[in-house]
mmCIF file of C-alpha atoms in Angstrom:
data_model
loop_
_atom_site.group_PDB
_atom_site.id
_atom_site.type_symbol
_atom_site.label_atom_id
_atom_site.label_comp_id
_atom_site.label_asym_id
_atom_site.label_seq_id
_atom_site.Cartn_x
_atom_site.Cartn_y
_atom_site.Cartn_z
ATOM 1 C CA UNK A 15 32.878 36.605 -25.291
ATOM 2 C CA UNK A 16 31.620 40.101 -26.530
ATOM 3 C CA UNK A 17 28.181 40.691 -25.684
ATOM 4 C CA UNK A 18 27.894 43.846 -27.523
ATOM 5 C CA UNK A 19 30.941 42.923 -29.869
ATOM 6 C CA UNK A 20 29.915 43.427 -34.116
ATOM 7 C CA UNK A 21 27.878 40.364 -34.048
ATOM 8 C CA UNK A 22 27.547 39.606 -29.884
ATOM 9 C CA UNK A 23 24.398 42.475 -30.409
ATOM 10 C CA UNK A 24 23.110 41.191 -32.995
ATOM 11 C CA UNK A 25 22.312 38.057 -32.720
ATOM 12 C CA UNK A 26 20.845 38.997 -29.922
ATOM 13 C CA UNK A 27 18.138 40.811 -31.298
ATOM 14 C CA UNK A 28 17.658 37.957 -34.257
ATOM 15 C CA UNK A 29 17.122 35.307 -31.559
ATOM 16 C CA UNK A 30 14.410 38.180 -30.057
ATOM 17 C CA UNK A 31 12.796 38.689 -32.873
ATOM 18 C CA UNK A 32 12.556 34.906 -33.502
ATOM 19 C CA UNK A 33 11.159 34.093 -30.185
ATOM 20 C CA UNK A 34 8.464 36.813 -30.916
ATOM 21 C CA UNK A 35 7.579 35.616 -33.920
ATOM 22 C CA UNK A 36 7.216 31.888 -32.577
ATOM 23 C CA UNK A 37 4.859 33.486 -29.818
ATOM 24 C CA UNK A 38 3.211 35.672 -32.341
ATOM 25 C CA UNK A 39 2.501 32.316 -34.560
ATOM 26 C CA UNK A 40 1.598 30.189 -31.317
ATOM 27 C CA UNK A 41 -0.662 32.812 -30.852
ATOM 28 C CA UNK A 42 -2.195 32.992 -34.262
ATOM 29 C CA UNK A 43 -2.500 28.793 -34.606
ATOM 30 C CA UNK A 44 -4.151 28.930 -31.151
ATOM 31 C CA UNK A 45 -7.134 31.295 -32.261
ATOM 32 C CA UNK A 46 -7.270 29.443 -35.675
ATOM 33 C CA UNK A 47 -8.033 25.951 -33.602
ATOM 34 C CA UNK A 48 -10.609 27.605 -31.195
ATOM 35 C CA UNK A 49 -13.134 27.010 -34.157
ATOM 36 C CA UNK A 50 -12.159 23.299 -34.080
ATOM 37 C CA UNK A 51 -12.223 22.797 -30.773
ATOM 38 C CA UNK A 52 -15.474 24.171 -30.240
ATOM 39 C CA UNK A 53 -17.346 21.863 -32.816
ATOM 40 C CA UNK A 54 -15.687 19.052 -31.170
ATOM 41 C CA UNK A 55 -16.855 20.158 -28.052
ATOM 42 C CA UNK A 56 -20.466 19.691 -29.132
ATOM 43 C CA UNK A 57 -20.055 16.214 -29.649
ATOM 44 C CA UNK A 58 -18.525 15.575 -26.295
ATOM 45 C CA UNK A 59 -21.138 15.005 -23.401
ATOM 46 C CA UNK A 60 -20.273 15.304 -19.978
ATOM 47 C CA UNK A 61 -22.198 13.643 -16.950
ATOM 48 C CA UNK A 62 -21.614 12.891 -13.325
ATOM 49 C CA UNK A 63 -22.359 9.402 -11.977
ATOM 50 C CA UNK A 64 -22.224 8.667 -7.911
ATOM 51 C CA UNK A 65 -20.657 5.117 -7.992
ATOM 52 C CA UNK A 66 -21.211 4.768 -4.500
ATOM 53 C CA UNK A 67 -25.219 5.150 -5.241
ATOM 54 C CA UNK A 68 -25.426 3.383 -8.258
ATOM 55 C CA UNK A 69 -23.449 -0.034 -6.084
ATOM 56 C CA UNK A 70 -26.306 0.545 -3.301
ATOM 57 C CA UNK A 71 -29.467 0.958 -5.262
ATOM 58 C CA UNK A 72 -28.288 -1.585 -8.129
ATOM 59 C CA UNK A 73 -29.792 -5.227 -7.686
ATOM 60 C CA UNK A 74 -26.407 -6.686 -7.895
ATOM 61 C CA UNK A 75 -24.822 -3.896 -5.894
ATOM 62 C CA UNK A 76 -27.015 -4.954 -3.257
ATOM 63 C CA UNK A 77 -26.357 -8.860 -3.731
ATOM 64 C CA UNK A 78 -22.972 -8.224 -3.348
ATOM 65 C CA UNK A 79 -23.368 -5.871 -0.209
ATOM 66 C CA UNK A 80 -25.548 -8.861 1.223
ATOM 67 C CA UNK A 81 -22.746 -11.820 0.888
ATOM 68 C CA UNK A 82 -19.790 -9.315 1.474
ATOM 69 C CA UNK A 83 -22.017 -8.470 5.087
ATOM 70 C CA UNK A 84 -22.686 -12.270 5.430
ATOM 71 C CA UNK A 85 -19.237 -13.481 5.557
ATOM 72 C CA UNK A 86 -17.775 -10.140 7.513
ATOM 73 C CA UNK A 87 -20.575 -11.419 10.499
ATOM 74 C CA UNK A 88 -19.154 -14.524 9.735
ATOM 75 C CA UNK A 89 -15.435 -13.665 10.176
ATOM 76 C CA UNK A 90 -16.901 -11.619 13.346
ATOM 77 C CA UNK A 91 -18.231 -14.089 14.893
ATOM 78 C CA UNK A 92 -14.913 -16.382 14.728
ATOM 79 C CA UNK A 93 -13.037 -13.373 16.266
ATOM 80 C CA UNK A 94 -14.952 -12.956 19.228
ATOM 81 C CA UNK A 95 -14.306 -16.441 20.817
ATOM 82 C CA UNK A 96 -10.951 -15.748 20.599
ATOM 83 C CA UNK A 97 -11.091 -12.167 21.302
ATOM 84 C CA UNK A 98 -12.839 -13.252 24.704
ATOM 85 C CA UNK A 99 -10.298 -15.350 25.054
ATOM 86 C CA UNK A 100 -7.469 -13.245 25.143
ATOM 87 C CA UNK A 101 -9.425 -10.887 27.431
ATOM 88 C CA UNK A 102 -10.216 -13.348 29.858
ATOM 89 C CA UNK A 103 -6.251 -14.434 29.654
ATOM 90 C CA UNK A 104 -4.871 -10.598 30.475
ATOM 91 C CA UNK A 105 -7.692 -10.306 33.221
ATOM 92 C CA UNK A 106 -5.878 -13.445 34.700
ATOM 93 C CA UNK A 107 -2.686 -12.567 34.356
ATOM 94 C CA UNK A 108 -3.193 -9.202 36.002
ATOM 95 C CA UNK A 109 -5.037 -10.701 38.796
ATOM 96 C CA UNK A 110 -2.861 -13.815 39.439
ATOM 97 C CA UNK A 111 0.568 -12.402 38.531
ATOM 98 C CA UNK A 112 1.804 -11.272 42.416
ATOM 99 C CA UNK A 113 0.840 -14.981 43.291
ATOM 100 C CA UNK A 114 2.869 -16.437 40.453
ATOM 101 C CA UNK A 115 6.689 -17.101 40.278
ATOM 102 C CA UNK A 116 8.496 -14.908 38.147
ATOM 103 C CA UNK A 117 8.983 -17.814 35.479
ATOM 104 C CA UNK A 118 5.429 -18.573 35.601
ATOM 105 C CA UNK A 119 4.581 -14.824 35.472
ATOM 106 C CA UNK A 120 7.126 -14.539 32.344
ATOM 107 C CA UNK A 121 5.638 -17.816 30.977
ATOM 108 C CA UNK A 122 1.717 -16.729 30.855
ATOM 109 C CA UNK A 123 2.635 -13.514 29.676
ATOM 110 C CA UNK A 124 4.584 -14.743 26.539
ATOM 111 C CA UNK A 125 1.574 -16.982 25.920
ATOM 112 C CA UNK A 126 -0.644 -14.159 25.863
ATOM 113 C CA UNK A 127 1.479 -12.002 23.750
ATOM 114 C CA UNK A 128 2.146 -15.179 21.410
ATOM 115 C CA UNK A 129 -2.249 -15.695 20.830
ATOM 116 C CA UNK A 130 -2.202 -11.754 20.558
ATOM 117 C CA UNK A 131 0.130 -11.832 17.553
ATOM 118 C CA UNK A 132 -1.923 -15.192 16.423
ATOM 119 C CA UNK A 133 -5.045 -13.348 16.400
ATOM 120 C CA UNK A 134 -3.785 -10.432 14.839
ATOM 121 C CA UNK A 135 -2.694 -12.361 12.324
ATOM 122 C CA UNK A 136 -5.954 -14.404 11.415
ATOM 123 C CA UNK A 137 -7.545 -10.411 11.245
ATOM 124 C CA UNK A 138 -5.177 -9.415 8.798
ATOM 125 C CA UNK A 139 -6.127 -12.416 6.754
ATOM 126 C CA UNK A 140 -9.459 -11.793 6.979
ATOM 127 C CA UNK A 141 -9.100 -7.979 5.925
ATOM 128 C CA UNK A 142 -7.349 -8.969 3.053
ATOM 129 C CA UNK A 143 -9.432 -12.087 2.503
ATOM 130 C CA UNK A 144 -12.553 -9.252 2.452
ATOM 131 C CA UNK A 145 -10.971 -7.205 0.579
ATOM 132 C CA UNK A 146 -10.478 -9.844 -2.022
ATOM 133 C CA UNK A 147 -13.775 -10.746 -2.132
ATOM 134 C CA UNK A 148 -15.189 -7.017 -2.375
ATOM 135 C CA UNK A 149 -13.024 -6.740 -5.640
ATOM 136 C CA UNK A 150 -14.131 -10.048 -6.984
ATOM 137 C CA UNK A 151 -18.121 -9.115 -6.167
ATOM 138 C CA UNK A 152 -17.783 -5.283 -7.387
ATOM 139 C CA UNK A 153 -15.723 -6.161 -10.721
ATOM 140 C CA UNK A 154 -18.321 -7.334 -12.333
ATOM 141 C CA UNK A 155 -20.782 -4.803 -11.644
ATOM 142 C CA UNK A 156 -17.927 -2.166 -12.590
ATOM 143 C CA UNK A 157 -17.706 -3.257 -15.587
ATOM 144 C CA UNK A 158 -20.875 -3.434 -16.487
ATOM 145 C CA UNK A 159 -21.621 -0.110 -15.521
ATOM 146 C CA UNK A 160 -18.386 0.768 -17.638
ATOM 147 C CA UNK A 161 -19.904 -0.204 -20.529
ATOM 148 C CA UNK A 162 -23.228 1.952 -20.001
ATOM 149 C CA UNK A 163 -20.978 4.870 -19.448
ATOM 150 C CA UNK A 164 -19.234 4.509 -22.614
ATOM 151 C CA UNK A 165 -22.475 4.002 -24.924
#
């Protein structure tokens, strides 16, 4: 390949002066829009909304706070029998554990670790049981307040 061959040259400076003239039209169809743009930018109105605020001062935001509160203290309350239990298990097992045989030892302790997992697993189905419910009470009000925003 000749770079600077008869036609290597050239075409070098045609493909140039074609990319400059692209830019140079570019260019030119930009500024011609900015008059366009601008009278469409006076029909476009911007706001800012807080979401968060609207949800808490809303009367259905704060209906929906109210039961999704109401069942969390209820899901609380359900944990902390068993939470108490579990407590009061380890305590035992700490304080009873030199007494025990070693297969009585081993046997407590994989009873405690088996309610662990058990309760750990009732949480997780109440996070996502909450979480469930949060979307179901907030979709509503969403879209509600969707349709406000867009009128």
């Amino acid at each position: 390949m000749r770079a600077f061959g008869p036609h290597g040259f050239s075409r070098g400076l045609f493909m140039l002066r074609r990319t400059c003239l692209a830019l140079i039209f570019s260019i030119c169809f930009g500024f011609s829009q900015l008059g366009t743009i601008e009278s469409q930018a006076a029909d476009v109105k911007i706001g800012v909304m807080d979401v968060q605020k609207v949800l808490v001062n809303c009367t259905a935001g704060q209906a929906a706070k109210a039961r999704f509160d109401s069942k969390m203290k209820e899901l609380q309350g359900k944990f902390k029998g068993e939470e108490e239990e579990l407590v009061a298990m380890q305590s035992d097992i700490e304080k009873k554990s030199s007494a025990w045989s070693e297969d009585t030892k081993q046997a407590k302790i994989r009873e405690f670790q088996k309610k662990r997992r058990e309760a750990q697993a009732k949480a997780e189905d109440a996070r996502f049981e909450l979480k469930g419910m949060q979307e179901k009470e907030l979709a509503p009000i969403l879209k509600a307040l969707e349709k406000v925003v867009a009128n």
